[in-house]
Coordinates of C-alpha atoms in Angstrom, one line a residue:
M1 CA 21.5 -54.1 33.2
M2 CA 19.3 -56.1 30.6
S3 CA 17.2 -57.7 32.8
A4 CA 16.9 -53.8 34.4
E5 CA 15.8 -52.8 31.2
V6 CA 13.3 -55.9 30.7
I7 CA 11.7 -55.3 34.1
S8 CA 11.6 -51.6 33.1
I9 CA 9.6 -52.5 29.8
G10 CA 7.8 -55.4 31.2
A11 CA 6.4 -53.3 33.9
L12 CA 5.5 -50.8 31.4
L13 CA 3.8 -53.0 29.4
V14 CA 2.0 -54.5 32.6
M15 CA 0.4 -50.8 33.3
F16 CA -0.6 -50.1 30.0
V17 CA -2.7 -53.5 30.0
V18 CA -4.5 -53.1 33.6
G19 CA -5.0 -49.2 33.5
T20 CA -6.5 -50.1 29.9
V21 CA -9.1 -53.1 31.0
L22 CA -9.6 -52.1 34.7
P23 CA -10.9 -48.6 35.6
I24 CA -7.5 -47.6 37.5
N25 CA -5.6 -44.7 36.7
L26 CA -3.1 -45.3 34.8
G27 CA -0.9 -42.8 36.7
I28 CA -1.1 -44.5 40.5
L29 CA -0.1 -47.5 38.7
A30 CA 3.1 -45.4 37.3
F31 CA 3.6 -44.1 40.7
V32 CA 3.6 -47.9 42.0
A33 CA 5.8 -48.8 39.7
T34 CA 8.1 -46.0 39.4
F35 CA 8.6 -46.8 43.2
A36 CA 8.9 -50.4 43.1
V37 CA 10.9 -50.6 39.8
G38 CA 13.1 -47.9 40.7
T39 CA 14.9 -48.8 44.1
A40 CA 14.0 -52.9 44.3
S41 CA 15.7 -53.0 40.5
L42 CA 17.5 -49.7 39.8
G43 CA 18.9 -49.1 43.0
L44 CA 17.6 -45.4 42.7
T45 CA 16.7 -43.7 46.0
E46 CA 13.6 -41.8 47.0
D47 CA 15.0 -38.8 46.2
E48 CA 16.4 -39.6 42.6
I49 CA 13.1 -41.0 42.3
F50 CA 11.2 -37.9 43.0
E51 CA 13.3 -35.6 41.1
G52 CA 11.6 -36.7 38.4
F53 CA 8.2 -35.3 39.1
P54 CA 7.1 -33.0 36.6
V55 CA 6.5 -30.1 38.6
E56 CA 6.1 -27.4 35.7
L57 CA 3.7 -29.7 34.1
F58 CA 1.5 -30.1 37.2
V59 CA 1.6 -26.4 37.6
T60 CA 0.7 -25.5 33.8
I61 CA -2.1 -28.1 33.9
V62 CA -3.4 -27.2 37.3
G63 CA -3.3 -22.7 36.3
V64 CA -4.5 -23.4 32.7
T65 CA -7.5 -25.5 33.9
Y66 CA -8.1 -23.5 36.5
L67 CA -8.3 -20.2 35.0
F68 CA -10.5 -21.5 32.1
S69 CA -12.8 -23.1 34.8
V70 CA -13.2 -19.6 36.1
A71 CA -14.0 -17.9 32.5
R72 CA -16.1 -20.6 31.3
R73 CA -18.4 -20.2 34.7
N74 CA -18.3 -16.2 34.0
G75 CA -19.3 -17.1 30.0
T76 CA -16.4 -15.7 28.8
I77 CA -15.5 -18.7 27.3
D78 CA -19.1 -19.0 25.6
W79 CA -18.7 -15.9 24.3
L80 CA -15.4 -16.1 22.5
V81 CA -16.7 -19.3 21.2
A82 CA -19.8 -17.5 20.0
A83 CA -17.5 -14.5 18.2
G84 CA -15.5 -17.3 16.2
V85 CA -18.2 -18.7 14.8
R86 CA -19.7 -15.5 13.8
L87 CA -15.4 -14.6 12.8
V88 CA -16.0 -17.6 10.2
R89 CA -19.7 -16.8 9.2
G90 CA -21.3 -19.2 10.8
K91 CA -19.3 -22.0 8.7
V92 CA -18.8 -24.2 12.1
A93 CA -16.8 -27.0 10.1
L94 CA -14.1 -24.1 9.6
I95 CA -13.2 -24.3 12.9
P96 CA -10.7 -26.8 13.6
W97 CA -8.7 -25.5 10.3
V98 CA -8.9 -21.6 11.8
L99 CA -7.5 -23.3 15.2
F100 CA -4.5 -24.9 12.8
L101 CA -3.7 -22.0 11.5
I102 CA -3.6 -19.8 14.3
A103 CA -2.0 -22.5 16.5
A104 CA 1.2 -22.7 13.2
T105 CA 1.2 -18.8 13.0
L106 CA 2.0 -18.8 17.0
T107 CA 4.7 -21.1 17.2
A108 CA 6.1 -20.0 14.0
F109 CA 6.7 -16.6 14.9
G110 CA 8.6 -18.0 18.5
T111 CA 6.0 -19.3 20.7
F112 CA 7.0 -22.6 22.9
T113 CA 4.4 -25.3 21.7
P114 CA 3.5 -26.3 25.0
A115 CA 2.3 -22.4 25.6
A116 CA 0.7 -22.1 22.1
V117 CA -1.4 -25.7 22.8
A118 CA -1.7 -24.3 26.3
L119 CA -4.1 -21.2 25.1
L120 CA -5.7 -22.8 22.3
A121 CA -6.6 -26.2 23.3
P122 CA -9.3 -24.8 26.4
I123 CA -10.3 -22.6 23.6
A124 CA -11.1 -25.7 20.9
M125 CA -12.1 -27.5 23.2
S126 CA -15.1 -25.1 23.9
F127 CA -16.2 -24.3 20.5
A128 CA -16.0 -28.9 20.3
Y129 CA -18.5 -28.9 23.5
R130 CA -20.8 -26.2 21.7
Y131 CA -21.1 -26.7 18.3
K132 CA -20.9 -30.6 18.5
I133 CA -17.4 -30.9 17.0
N134 CA -15.6 -34.0 17.4
P135 CA -13.4 -33.0 20.5
L136 CA -10.9 -36.0 19.2
V137 CA -10.8 -33.9 15.7
A138 CA -10.5 -30.1 17.7
G139 CA -8.2 -31.2 20.1
M140 CA -5.1 -33.0 17.7
M141 CA -5.4 -30.5 14.7
V142 CA -4.4 -27.5 17.5
I143 CA -1.4 -29.8 18.7
S144 CA -0.9 -31.2 14.6
G145 CA -1.0 -27.1 13.8
A146 CA 1.2 -26.1 16.8
H147 CA 4.0 -28.6 15.2
A148 CA 3.5 -27.5 11.7
G149 CA 5.1 -23.7 12.7
A150 CA 7.5 -25.5 15.1
F151 CA 10.5 -25.9 13.3
S152 CA 10.8 -22.3 11.4
P153 CA 14.1 -20.7 12.1
L154 CA 12.3 -18.5 14.6
A155 CA 10.5 -21.2 16.3
V156 CA 11.8 -22.6 19.8
S157 CA 12.0 -25.9 18.7
G158 CA 13.4 -25.0 15.2
A159 CA 16.1 -22.8 16.4
L160 CA 17.3 -25.6 18.8
V161 CA 17.6 -27.8 15.9
L162 CA 19.6 -25.7 14.2
G163 CA 22.0 -24.7 17.3
L164 CA 22.3 -28.9 17.6
V165 CA 23.2 -29.2 14.3
D166 CA 25.6 -26.0 13.9
E167 CA 28.0 -27.6 16.3
T168 CA 28.9 -29.9 14.1
S169 CA 30.4 -30.4 10.4
L170 CA 26.9 -31.3 9.2
H171 CA 24.4 -28.1 7.4
I172 CA 20.5 -28.7 6.8
S173 CA 18.3 -26.2 5.2
P174 CA 16.1 -23.8 7.7
L175 CA 13.9 -24.4 4.8
V176 CA 13.7 -27.4 4.4
L177 CA 13.4 -28.3 7.9
F178 CA 10.7 -26.1 8.4
S179 CA 8.4 -27.6 5.1
A180 CA 8.9 -31.1 6.3
S181 CA 7.4 -30.9 9.6
F182 CA 4.4 -28.0 7.8
V183 CA 3.9 -30.7 5.2
I184 CA 3.6 -33.8 7.4
N185 CA 1.6 -32.1 9.9
L186 CA -0.5 -30.8 7.5
L187 CA -1.4 -34.3 5.7
L188 CA -2.0 -35.6 9.6
S189 CA -4.9 -32.8 10.2
A190 CA -6.1 -33.0 6.4
L191 CA -6.3 -37.2 7.4
T192 CA -7.8 -36.8 11.2
Y193 CA -10.3 -34.2 9.8
A194 CA -11.6 -36.1 7.0
L195 CA -11.5 -40.0 8.7
L196 CA -13.1 -38.6 12.5
A197 CA -14.8 -35.2 11.9
K198 CA -18.1 -36.9 11.3
R199 CA -17.6 -39.7 13.9
P200 CA -19.4 -39.0 17.4
A201 CA -18.3 -38.0 20.1
P202 CA -17.7 -39.9 23.6
L203 CA -20.6 -38.0 25.4
A204 CA -20.8 -38.3 28.9
E205 CA -24.3 -39.8 30.5
Q206 CA -24.9 -36.4 32.5
T207 CA -22.9 -33.2 30.2
E208 CA -22.0 -30.6 32.1
E209 CA -24.2 -28.1 33.3
T210 CA -24.9 -24.5 31.5
T211 CA -25.2 -21.3 33.7
G212 CA -28.1 -18.5 32.3
E213 CA -24.9 -16.4 32.6
E214 CA -23.0 -18.3 29.8
S215 CA -26.0 -18.4 27.7
L216 CA -26.5 -14.6 28.4
A217 CA -22.8 -14.4 27.2
A218 CA -22.7 -15.8 24.0
S219 CA -24.9 -13.9 22.2
G220 CA -25.0 -10.7 24.2
R221 CA -22.1 -8.1 25.3
P222 CA -19.6 -9.0 27.2
D223 CA -20.4 -7.0 31.1
W224 CA -17.3 -6.1 33.4
R225 CA -16.2 -9.6 35.0
Q226 CA -16.0 -11.0 31.1
W227 CA -13.7 -7.7 30.2
L228 CA -11.6 -8.2 32.7
T229 CA -11.5 -12.0 32.0
L230 CA -10.3 -11.4 28.3
A231 CA -8.4 -8.4 30.0
C232 CA -6.3 -11.4 31.8
L233 CA -6.2 -13.4 29.0
V234 CA -4.7 -11.1 26.9
A235 CA -2.1 -10.5 29.8
L236 CA -1.4 -14.2 29.9
V237 CA -0.4 -14.3 26.1
I238 CA 1.7 -10.9 26.6
G239 CA 3.2 -12.4 29.5
A240 CA 3.9 -16.1 28.1
L241 CA 4.8 -15.2 24.4
G242 CA 6.6 -11.4 25.1
F243 CA 8.4 -12.2 28.4
R244 CA 8.9 -15.7 28.3
L245 CA 7.0 -16.4 32.2
E246 CA 6.0 -19.4 33.3
I247 CA 2.3 -19.6 32.1
G248 CA 1.1 -22.1 34.7
F249 CA 2.1 -19.2 37.1
L250 CA 0.7 -16.5 35.0
A251 CA -2.9 -18.5 34.9
L252 CA -3.0 -19.3 38.2
V253 CA -2.8 -15.5 39.5
A254 CA -5.1 -14.3 36.4
G255 CA -7.6 -17.1 37.9
A256 CA -7.2 -16.0 41.9
L257 CA -7.9 -12.3 40.6
L258 CA -11.1 -12.9 39.1
A259 CA -12.3 -15.5 41.7
L260 CA -12.2 -12.7 43.9
V261 CA -14.4 -10.2 42.1
D262 CA -16.8 -13.2 41.4
M263 CA -16.7 -15.5 44.9
K264 CA -20.5 -16.6 44.6
R265 CA -20.0 -18.0 41.0
Q266 CA -16.2 -19.3 41.4
E267 CA -16.6 -21.1 44.8
K268 CA -16.4 -24.3 43.1
A269 CA -14.2 -23.0 40.3
V270 CA -11.7 -25.6 41.5
D271 CA -13.7 -28.7 40.7
G272 CA -13.2 -27.9 37.1
I273 CA -9.2 -29.1 37.6
S274 CA -8.6 -32.0 35.9
W275 CA -7.1 -33.9 38.9
S276 CA -7.3 -37.0 36.8
T277 CA -5.5 -36.1 33.9
L278 CA -2.6 -34.6 36.3
L279 CA -2.3 -37.7 38.6
L280 CA -2.3 -39.8 35.2
V281 CA 0.2 -37.7 33.4
A282 CA 2.3 -37.1 36.7
G283 CA 2.8 -40.5 37.3
M284 CA 3.6 -41.5 33.7
M285 CA 6.3 -38.9 33.5
T286 CA 7.7 -39.7 37.0
Y287 CA 8.3 -43.8 35.7
I288 CA 9.6 -42.0 32.2
A289 CA 12.1 -40.1 34.0
M290 CA 13.5 -42.4 35.8
L291 CA 14.3 -44.8 33.0
E292 CA 15.8 -41.4 31.4
K293 CA 17.8 -41.1 35.2
A294 CA 18.9 -44.7 34.9
G295 CA 20.2 -44.7 31.8
I296 CA 17.7 -47.3 30.0
I297 CA 16.1 -45.1 27.2
A298 CA 19.9 -44.2 26.0
T299 CA 20.5 -48.1 25.9
I300 CA 17.6 -49.1 24.0
S301 CA 19.1 -46.3 21.4
D302 CA 22.2 -47.6 21.6
H303 CA 21.2 -51.1 20.7
A304 CA 18.9 -49.4 18.0
A305 CA 22.0 -47.5 16.1
G306 CA 24.5 -50.4 16.5
L307 CA 22.3 -52.9 14.1
G308 CA 24.4 -51.7 11.3
A309 CA 22.5 -51.2 8.4
P310 CA 22.4 -47.0 7.9
L311 CA 19.0 -47.3 6.5
L312 CA 17.4 -49.1 9.0
V313 CA 19.4 -48.3 11.8
A314 CA 17.8 -44.6 11.0
L315 CA 14.1 -46.0 11.1
M316 CA 14.8 -47.8 14.2
L317 CA 16.2 -43.9 15.7
C318 CA 12.3 -42.3 14.2
F319 CA 10.4 -45.4 15.8
T320 CA 12.7 -45.4 19.3
V321 CA 12.2 -40.8 19.5
A322 CA 8.3 -41.2 18.8
I323 CA 7.9 -44.0 21.3
T324 CA 9.7 -42.6 24.1
S325 CA 8.7 -39.2 23.1
A326 CA 5.0 -40.1 23.4
F327 CA 6.4 -40.4 27.4
A328 CA 8.5 -38.2 28.2
S329 CA 9.3 -34.6 26.6
S330 CA 10.5 -34.1 23.0
T331 CA 12.4 -31.3 23.3
A332 CA 14.4 -33.1 25.8
I333 CA 14.7 -36.1 23.0
L334 CA 15.6 -33.8 20.5
T335 CA 18.5 -32.6 22.2
A336 CA 19.6 -36.2 23.1
I337 CA 19.2 -37.6 19.7
I338 CA 20.2 -35.3 17.4
P339 CA 24.3 -35.9 18.9
L340 CA 23.2 -39.9 18.2
A341 CA 22.5 -39.4 14.6
V342 CA 26.2 -37.5 13.5
P343 CA 27.9 -40.2 13.6
L344 CA 25.7 -42.4 11.5
L345 CA 25.3 -39.3 8.8
L346 CA 29.1 -38.7 9.0
S347 CA 29.8 -42.3 8.3
S348 CA 26.8 -43.2 5.8
H349 CA 25.3 -42.0 2.3
L350 CA 22.2 -40.7 4.3
S351 CA 21.2 -37.2 3.7
A352 CA 21.4 -35.2 6.8
V353 CA 18.6 -33.0 6.5
G354 CA 16.3 -35.9 5.5
L355 CA 17.1 -37.5 8.9
I356 CA 17.4 -34.2 10.8
A357 CA 13.7 -33.6 9.3
A358 CA 12.8 -36.9 10.0
L359 CA 14.2 -37.6 13.7
A360 CA 12.5 -33.8 14.7
V361 CA 9.2 -34.9 13.2
S362 CA 8.7 -38.4 14.3
T363 CA 9.7 -37.1 18.0
T364 CA 6.9 -34.3 17.5
I365 CA 4.1 -35.4 16.2
V366 CA 3.5 -38.1 18.5
D367 CA 2.9 -35.1 21.4
T368 CA -0.9 -36.0 20.4
S369 CA -0.2 -38.6 23.6
P370 CA -2.1 -38.0 26.8
F371 CA 1.0 -38.4 28.4
S372 CA 2.8 -35.5 26.9
T373 CA 1.8 -31.8 27.7
N374 CA -0.2 -31.3 24.6
G375 CA -2.4 -34.1 24.7
A376 CA -2.7 -33.7 28.6
L377 CA -4.0 -30.2 28.1
V378 CA -6.3 -31.7 25.3
L379 CA -7.5 -34.1 27.7
S380 CA -8.0 -31.9 30.5
N381 CA -9.8 -29.6 28.8
A382 CA -12.9 -31.7 27.3
R383 CA -15.8 -30.9 27.8
G384 CA -19.4 -32.8 27.7
V385 CA -17.6 -36.2 27.5
D386 CA -16.9 -39.5 28.8
N387 CA -13.3 -39.1 29.8
R388 CA -12.8 -42.5 30.0
R389 CA -13.7 -43.3 26.8
F390 CA -11.9 -39.9 25.3
Y391 CA -8.5 -40.9 27.1
R392 CA -9.0 -44.5 25.3
Q393 CA -9.4 -42.2 22.3
V394 CA -6.6 -40.1 22.2
I395 CA -4.7 -43.2 22.9
G396 CA -6.0 -45.3 20.2
Y397 CA -5.3 -42.1 18.1
T398 CA -1.7 -41.8 19.6
G399 CA -1.3 -45.4 18.7
G400 CA -1.6 -45.2 15.2
I401 CA 0.5 -42.2 15.2
V402 CA 3.0 -44.1 16.7
A403 CA 3.2 -46.9 14.1
A404 CA 2.7 -44.9 11.3
G405 CA 4.2 -41.6 11.5
P406 CA 7.9 -42.5 11.6
L407 CA 7.3 -44.8 8.8
V408 CA 6.2 -42.4 6.7
A409 CA 9.0 -39.4 8.2
W410 CA 11.6 -42.0 6.8
G411 CA 10.0 -43.0 3.8
T412 CA 9.6 -39.3 2.2
L413 CA 12.6 -37.8 4.2
V414 CA 15.3 -40.3 4.3
L415 CA 14.5 -43.2 2.1
P416 CA 14.3 -40.7 -1.4
W417 CA 17.8 -38.7 -0.8
S418 CA 19.8 -41.5 0.4

């Protein structure tokens, strides 16, 4: 198995190097590597490999980017952006913080984190494009805001973690779990804003065209098409948050309806779907799912847990979940890692709430990655930027979080209380 681990991780590193240096979509390399490594090294069948294809994420990104492409073309997004600026009395610098607070409020009261980001990322990217805000700051603060509220007792992730712990003999404070995530994500957003807000965006050589209808929509009252679009967006929120319906399918239904009543203007709306991002994310997530199915991820986690010293093992677990979650579902990682941490907590002097909170933060804080749902939504909705340079910025930002985030979580939540 060790040789299979080396081959799998080695292929992943080679993909990153080649995909970063050469102008080839990393998703293509990932699909090639998935087939080669999966069949030749791990002994998986093609059907087993295809089981890892992220169908739900694919539909979500297609649906959301299509709907907001339609909304952009009929001027609704520009109208919303202008209304948002009026709401903060023209203080454009406050917009990222407003987005942070809205995202935190949505998730704290039960919105699944990817759903909150899916709703806000297109708005944030449109704000950034129209008012020359660094899109990296706007997008990352939406994600951090969503995670800031994600571990309240009412939130999906918070309920998941508390439920997993309740099945053991351990006990953790819901308030401490929520506060730890909120404070660390708030500090991350403050640092992001302070360091990056005034840095120039990676603009494309030719920015997107702005239609006459969009310009008028930014300053006037909505017309009937825009009112219908706003009604569809409200229905999307109610369906996704109130009835737990799949947001990707809802977005496709809304987008198709709006296109049918405005066919001339929406003829090329499908061009607004971020196909390159879809290829990138689908390829990488299929590869990581293959590694999980073959037990490679679990084996690596077991190696980390077998190092001996509890504090060192806790730190290694934080780094392991951060690196893995950058490419895979944070919900799945949380579900897998907490049972692995329980024996360590029961046999050591480590603080239960400290380690669980540190693992929760380390797992979710890296969801800025373009290979996660949240990062992919930001990347796919960016406007007027050089996509390749913006992708590199997101990768660099995530790399910094992967390197420092687990250490900060361990140093503030595990070390002082153990």
